[in-house]
CSV table of C-alpha atoms in Angstrom, one decimal:
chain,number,residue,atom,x,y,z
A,1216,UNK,CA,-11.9,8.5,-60.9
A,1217,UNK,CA,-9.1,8.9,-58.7
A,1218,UNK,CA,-5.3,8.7,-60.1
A,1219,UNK,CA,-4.2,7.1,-57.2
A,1220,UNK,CA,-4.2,3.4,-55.8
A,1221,UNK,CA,-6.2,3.1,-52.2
A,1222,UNK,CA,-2.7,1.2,-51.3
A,1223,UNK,CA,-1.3,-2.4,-51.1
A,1224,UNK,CA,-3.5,-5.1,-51.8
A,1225,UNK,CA,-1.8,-8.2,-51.9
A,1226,UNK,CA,2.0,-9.4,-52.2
A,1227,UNK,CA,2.4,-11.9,-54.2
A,1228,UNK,CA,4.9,-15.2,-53.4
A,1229,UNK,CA,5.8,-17.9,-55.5
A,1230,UNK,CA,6.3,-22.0,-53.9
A,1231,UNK,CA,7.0,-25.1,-55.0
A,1232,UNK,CA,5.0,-27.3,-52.2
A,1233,UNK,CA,1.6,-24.9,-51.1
A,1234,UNK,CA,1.1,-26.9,-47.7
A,1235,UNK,CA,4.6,-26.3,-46.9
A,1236,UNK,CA,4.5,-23.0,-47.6
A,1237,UNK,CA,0.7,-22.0,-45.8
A,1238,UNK,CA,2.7,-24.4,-42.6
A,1239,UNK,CA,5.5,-21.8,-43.0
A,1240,UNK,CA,3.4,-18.6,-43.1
A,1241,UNK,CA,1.4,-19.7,-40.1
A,1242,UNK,CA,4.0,-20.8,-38.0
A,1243,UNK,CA,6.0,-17.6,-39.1
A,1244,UNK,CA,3.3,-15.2,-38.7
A,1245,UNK,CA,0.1,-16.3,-36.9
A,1246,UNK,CA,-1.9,-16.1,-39.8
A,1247,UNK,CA,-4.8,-17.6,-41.7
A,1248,UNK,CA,-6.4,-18.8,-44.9
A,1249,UNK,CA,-9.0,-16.3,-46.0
A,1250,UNK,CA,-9.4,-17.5,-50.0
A,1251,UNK,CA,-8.4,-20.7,-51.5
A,1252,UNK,CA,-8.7,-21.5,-55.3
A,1253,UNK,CA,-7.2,-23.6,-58.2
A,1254,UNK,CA,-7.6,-22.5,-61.6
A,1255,UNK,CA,-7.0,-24.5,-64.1
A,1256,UNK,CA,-6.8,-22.4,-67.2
A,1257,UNK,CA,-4.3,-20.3,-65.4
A,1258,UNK,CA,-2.6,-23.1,-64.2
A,1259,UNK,CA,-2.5,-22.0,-60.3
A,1260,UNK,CA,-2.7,-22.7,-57.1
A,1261,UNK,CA,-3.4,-19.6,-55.0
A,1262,UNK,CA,-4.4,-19.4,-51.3
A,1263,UNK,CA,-4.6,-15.8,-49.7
A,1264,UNK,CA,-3.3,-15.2,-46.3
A,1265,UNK,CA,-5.1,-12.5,-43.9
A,1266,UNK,CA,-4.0,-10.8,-41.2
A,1267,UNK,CA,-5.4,-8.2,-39.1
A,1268,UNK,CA,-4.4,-4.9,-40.3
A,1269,UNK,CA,-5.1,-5.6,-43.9
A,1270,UNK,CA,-2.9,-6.2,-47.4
A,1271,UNK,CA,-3.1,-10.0,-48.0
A,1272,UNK,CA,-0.1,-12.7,-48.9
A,1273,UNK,CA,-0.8,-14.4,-51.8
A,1274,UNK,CA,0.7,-17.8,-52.0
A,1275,UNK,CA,1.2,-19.1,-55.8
A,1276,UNK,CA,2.2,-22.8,-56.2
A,1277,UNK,CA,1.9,-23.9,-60.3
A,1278,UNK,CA,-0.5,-26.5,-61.6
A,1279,UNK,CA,2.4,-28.0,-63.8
A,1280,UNK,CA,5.8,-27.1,-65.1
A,1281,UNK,CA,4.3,-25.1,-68.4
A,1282,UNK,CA,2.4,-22.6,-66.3
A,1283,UNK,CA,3.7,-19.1,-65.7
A,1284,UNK,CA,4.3,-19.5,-62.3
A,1285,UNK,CA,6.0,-22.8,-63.4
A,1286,UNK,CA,8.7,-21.0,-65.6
A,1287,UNK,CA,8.8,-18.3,-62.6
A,1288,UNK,CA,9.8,-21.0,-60.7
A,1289,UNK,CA,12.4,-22.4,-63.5
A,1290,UNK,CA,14.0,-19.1,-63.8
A,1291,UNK,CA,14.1,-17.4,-60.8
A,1292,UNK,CA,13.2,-19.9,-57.9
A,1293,UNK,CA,10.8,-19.5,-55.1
A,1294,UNK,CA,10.1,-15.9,-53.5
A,1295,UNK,CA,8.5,-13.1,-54.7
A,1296,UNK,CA,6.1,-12.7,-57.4
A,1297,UNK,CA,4.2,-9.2,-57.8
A,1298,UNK,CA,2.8,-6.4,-55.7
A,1299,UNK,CA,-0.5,-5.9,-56.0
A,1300,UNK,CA,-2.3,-2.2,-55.5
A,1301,UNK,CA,-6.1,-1.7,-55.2
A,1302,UNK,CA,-7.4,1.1,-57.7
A,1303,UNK,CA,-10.7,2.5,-58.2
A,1304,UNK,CA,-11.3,2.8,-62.1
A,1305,UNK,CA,-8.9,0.6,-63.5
A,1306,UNK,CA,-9.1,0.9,-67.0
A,1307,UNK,CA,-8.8,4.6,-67.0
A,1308,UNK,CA,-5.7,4.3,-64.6
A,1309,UNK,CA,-4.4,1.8,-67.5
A,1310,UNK,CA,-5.5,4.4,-70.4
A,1311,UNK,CA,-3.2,7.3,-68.4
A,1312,UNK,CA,-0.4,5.0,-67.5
A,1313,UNK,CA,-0.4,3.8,-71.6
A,1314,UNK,CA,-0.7,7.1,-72.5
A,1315,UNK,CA,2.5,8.0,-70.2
A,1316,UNK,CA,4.2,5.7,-72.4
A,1317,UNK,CA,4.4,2.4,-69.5
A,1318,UNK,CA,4.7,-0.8,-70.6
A,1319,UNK,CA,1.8,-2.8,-69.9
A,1320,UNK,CA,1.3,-6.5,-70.0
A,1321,UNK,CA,-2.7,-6.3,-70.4
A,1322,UNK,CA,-4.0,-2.9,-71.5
A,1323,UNK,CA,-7.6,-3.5,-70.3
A,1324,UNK,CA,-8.3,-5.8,-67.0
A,1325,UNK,CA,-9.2,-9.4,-67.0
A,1326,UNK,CA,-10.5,-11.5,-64.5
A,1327,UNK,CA,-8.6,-12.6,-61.6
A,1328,UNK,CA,-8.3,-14.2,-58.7
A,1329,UNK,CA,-11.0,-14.0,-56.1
A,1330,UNK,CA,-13.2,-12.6,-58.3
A,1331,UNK,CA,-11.1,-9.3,-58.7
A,1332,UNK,CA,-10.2,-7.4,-61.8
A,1333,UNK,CA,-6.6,-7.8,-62.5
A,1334,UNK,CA,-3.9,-5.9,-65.0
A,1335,UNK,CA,-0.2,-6.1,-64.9
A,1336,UNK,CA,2.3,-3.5,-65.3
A,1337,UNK,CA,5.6,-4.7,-67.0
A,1338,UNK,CA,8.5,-4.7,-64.2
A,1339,UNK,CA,10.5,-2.4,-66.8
A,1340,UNK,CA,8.5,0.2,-66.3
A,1341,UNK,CA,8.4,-0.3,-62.4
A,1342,UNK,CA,12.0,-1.0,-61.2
A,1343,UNK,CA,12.2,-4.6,-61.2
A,1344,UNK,CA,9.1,-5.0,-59.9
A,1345,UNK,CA,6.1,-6.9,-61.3
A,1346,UNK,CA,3.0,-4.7,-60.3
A,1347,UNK,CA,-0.9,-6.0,-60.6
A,1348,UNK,CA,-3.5,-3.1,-60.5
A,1349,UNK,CA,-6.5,-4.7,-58.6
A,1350,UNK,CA,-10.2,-3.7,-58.5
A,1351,UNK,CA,-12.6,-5.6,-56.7
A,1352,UNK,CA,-15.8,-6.1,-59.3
A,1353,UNK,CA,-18.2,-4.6,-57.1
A,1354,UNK,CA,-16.2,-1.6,-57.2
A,1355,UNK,CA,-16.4,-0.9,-60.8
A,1356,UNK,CA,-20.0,0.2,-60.6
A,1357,UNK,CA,-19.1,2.6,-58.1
B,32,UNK,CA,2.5,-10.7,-26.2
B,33,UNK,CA,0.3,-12.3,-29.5
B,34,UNK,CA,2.5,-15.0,-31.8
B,35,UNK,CA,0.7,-13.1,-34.6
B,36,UNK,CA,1.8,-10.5,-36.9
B,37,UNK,CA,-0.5,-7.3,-37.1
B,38,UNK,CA,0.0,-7.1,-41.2
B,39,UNK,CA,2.8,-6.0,-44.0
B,40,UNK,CA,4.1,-2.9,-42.7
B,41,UNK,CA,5.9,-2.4,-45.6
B,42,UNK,CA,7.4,-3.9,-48.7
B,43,UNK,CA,11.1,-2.8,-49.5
B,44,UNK,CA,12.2,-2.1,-53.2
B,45,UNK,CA,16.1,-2.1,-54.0
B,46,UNK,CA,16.3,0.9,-57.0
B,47,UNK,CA,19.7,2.1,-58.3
B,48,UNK,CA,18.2,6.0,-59.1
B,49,UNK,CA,15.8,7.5,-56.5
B,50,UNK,CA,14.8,10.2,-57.7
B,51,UNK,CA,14.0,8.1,-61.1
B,52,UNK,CA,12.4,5.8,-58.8
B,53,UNK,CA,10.2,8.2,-56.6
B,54,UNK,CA,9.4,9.7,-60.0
B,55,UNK,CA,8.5,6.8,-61.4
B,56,UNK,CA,5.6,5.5,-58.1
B,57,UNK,CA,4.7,9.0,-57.8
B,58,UNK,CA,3.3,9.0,-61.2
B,59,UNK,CA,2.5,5.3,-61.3
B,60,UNK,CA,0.6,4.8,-58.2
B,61,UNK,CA,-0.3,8.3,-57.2
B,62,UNK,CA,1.6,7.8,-53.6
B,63,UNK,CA,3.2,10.2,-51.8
B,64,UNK,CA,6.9,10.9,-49.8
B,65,UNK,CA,5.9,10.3,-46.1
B,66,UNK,CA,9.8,9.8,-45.0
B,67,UNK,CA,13.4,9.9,-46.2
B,68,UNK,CA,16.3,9.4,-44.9
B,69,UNK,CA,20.3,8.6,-45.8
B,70,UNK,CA,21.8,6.4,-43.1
B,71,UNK,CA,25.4,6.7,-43.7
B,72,UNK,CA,26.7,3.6,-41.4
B,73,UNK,CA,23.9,1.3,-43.3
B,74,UNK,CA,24.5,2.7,-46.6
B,75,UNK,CA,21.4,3.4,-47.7
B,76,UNK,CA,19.3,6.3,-48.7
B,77,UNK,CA,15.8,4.8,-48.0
B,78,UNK,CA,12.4,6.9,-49.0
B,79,UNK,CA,8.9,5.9,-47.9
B,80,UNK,CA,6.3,6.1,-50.0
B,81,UNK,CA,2.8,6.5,-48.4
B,82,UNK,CA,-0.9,4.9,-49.8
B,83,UNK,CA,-4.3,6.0,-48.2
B,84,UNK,CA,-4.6,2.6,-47.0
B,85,UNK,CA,-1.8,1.7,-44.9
B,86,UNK,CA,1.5,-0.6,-46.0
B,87,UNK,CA,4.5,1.6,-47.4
B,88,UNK,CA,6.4,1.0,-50.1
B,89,UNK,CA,10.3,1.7,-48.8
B,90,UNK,CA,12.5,2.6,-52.2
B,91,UNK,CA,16.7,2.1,-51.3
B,92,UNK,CA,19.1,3.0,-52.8
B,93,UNK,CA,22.1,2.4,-51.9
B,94,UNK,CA,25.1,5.0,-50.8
B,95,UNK,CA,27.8,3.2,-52.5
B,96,UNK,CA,28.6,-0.3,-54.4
B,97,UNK,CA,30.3,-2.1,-50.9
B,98,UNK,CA,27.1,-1.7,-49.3
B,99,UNK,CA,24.1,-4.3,-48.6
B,100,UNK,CA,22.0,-2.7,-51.1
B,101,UNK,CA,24.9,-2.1,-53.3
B,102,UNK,CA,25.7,-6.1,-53.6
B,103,UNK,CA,22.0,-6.6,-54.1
B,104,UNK,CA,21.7,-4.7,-56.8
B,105,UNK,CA,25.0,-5.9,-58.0
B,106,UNK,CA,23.9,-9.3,-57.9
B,107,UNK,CA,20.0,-9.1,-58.5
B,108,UNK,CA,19.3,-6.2,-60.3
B,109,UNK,CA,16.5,-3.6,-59.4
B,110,UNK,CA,13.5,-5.4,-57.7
B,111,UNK,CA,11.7,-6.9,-54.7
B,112,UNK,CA,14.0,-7.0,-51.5
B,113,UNK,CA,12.2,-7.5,-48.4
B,114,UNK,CA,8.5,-7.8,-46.9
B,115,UNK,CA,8.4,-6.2,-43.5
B,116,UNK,CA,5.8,-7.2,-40.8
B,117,UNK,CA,4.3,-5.5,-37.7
B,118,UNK,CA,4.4,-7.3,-34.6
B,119,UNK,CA,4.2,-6.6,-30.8
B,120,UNK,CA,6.6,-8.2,-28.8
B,121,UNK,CA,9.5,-8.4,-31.2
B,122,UNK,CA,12.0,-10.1,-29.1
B,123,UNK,CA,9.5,-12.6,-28.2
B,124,UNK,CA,8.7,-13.4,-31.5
B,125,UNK,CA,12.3,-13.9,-32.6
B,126,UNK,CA,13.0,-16.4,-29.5
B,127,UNK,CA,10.0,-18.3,-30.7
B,128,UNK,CA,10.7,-18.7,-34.0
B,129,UNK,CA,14.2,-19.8,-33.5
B,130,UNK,CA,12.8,-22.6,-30.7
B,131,UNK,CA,11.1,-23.7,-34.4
B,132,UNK,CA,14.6,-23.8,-36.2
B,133,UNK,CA,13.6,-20.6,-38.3
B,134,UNK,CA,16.9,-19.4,-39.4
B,135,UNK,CA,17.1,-16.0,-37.9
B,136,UNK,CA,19.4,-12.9,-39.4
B,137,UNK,CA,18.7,-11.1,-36.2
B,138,UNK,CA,18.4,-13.2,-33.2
B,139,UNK,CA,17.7,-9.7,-31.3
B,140,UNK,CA,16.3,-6.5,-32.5
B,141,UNK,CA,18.2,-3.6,-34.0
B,142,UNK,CA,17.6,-0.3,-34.5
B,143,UNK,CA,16.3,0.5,-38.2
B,144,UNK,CA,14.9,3.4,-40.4
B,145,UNK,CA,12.3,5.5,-39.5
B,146,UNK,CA,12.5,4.9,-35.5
B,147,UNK,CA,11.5,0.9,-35.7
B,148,UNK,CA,13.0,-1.7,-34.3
B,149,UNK,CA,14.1,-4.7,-36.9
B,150,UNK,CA,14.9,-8.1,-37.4
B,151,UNK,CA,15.2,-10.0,-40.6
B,152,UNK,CA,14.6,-13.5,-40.7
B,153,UNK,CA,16.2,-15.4,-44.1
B,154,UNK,CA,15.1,-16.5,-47.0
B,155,UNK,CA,16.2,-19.7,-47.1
B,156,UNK,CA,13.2,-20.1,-44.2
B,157,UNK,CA,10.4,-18.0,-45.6
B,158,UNK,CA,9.9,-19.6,-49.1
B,159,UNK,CA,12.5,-17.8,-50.7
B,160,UNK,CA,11.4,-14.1,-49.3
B,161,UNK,CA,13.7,-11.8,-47.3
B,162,UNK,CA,11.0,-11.4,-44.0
B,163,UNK,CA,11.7,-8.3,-41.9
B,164,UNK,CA,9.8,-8.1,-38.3
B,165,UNK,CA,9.6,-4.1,-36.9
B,166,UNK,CA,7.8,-2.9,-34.1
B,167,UNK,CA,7.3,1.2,-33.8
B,168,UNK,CA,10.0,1.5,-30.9
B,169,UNK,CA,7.2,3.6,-28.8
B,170,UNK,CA,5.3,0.5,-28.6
B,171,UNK,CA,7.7,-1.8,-26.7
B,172,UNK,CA,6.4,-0.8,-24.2
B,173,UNK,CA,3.1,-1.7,-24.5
């Protein structure tokens, strides 16, 4: 098990109106729907955005106002959400960063998105910045 | 000269301490300094942090309080500040996107950190996000 993260694996973005905002990206950037889900229970709209070299944009647009990124939205407006880095291990990354005393919003993993492995760090314990640790669930049998 | 963007090049972090911050990714994240530099006339003191699998993460911090990164921080707090982009063809991709109405910072290239050339386009036109474009100056000539 590796301390480090492989690198970036998604940025995430918060909207209002998703087919405005995929319109915007394309238009912007030349690039293209690789995942598209809505989920319910977590009350999100998420399509991922590929491009060649790699790290995905993760569009967010809420389900309903009472949804986290619903009272994103409320509070802060669109723009962006988390970064998201792509570990191997996850749970014994989470175990060394609790054990260096950082705040985390889930102490083991959960499912995510696109059939990932997700855990947050809180952005008090990152500089502002809401950070996901990511591991894809084939990976955990590695 | 493609209309498309390569990938994130990097994702730019406004911090009031660096060597808190560098301190803090370092042990978070496992990443390592790749490049640092204090640019006086921009007041800034940016530091790259480098993953094994591409994107940076660009800490800055900024040199004084009447500075860009200075009223950020002023204003927003420690956090997210910009995405950055690879493209080839910069100029071209700036003329194109203000032909859409995309309301452009920098309707040509300047020179920015770490030997790239940059243009930010403004949040008001990318969902709420602060978009920088760069190309590695040695390949405008491609």
């Amino acid at each position: 098990v590796s301390p480090s993260a492989l690198g970036i694996h998604h940025v995430g973005v918060a909207v209002r109106d998703m087919a405005a905002a995929v319109a915007t990206y394309r238009s912007m950037l030349g690039c293209e729907v690789e995942h598209e889900a809505v989920v319910p229970e977590q009350g999100v709209h998420a399509v991922a955005l590929g491009f060649p070299g790699g790290p995905l944009v993760e569009l967010l647009a809420p389900t309903g106002e009472d949804t986290p990124v619903g009272r994103f939205l409320a509070k802060r407006g669109e723009g962006m959400h988390h970064v998201a880095y792509e570990v191997r291990g996850i749970q014994e990354h989470l175990d060394r960063l609790a054990a260096d005393g950082v705040q985390l919003i889930d102490e083991t993993p959960r499912s995510g998105l696109f059939g990932l492995q997700v855990a947050f760090i809180h952005p008090d314990s990152a500089m502002g910045v809401l950070v996901e640790l990511v591991e894809p669930r084939e990976a955990t049998h590695d």
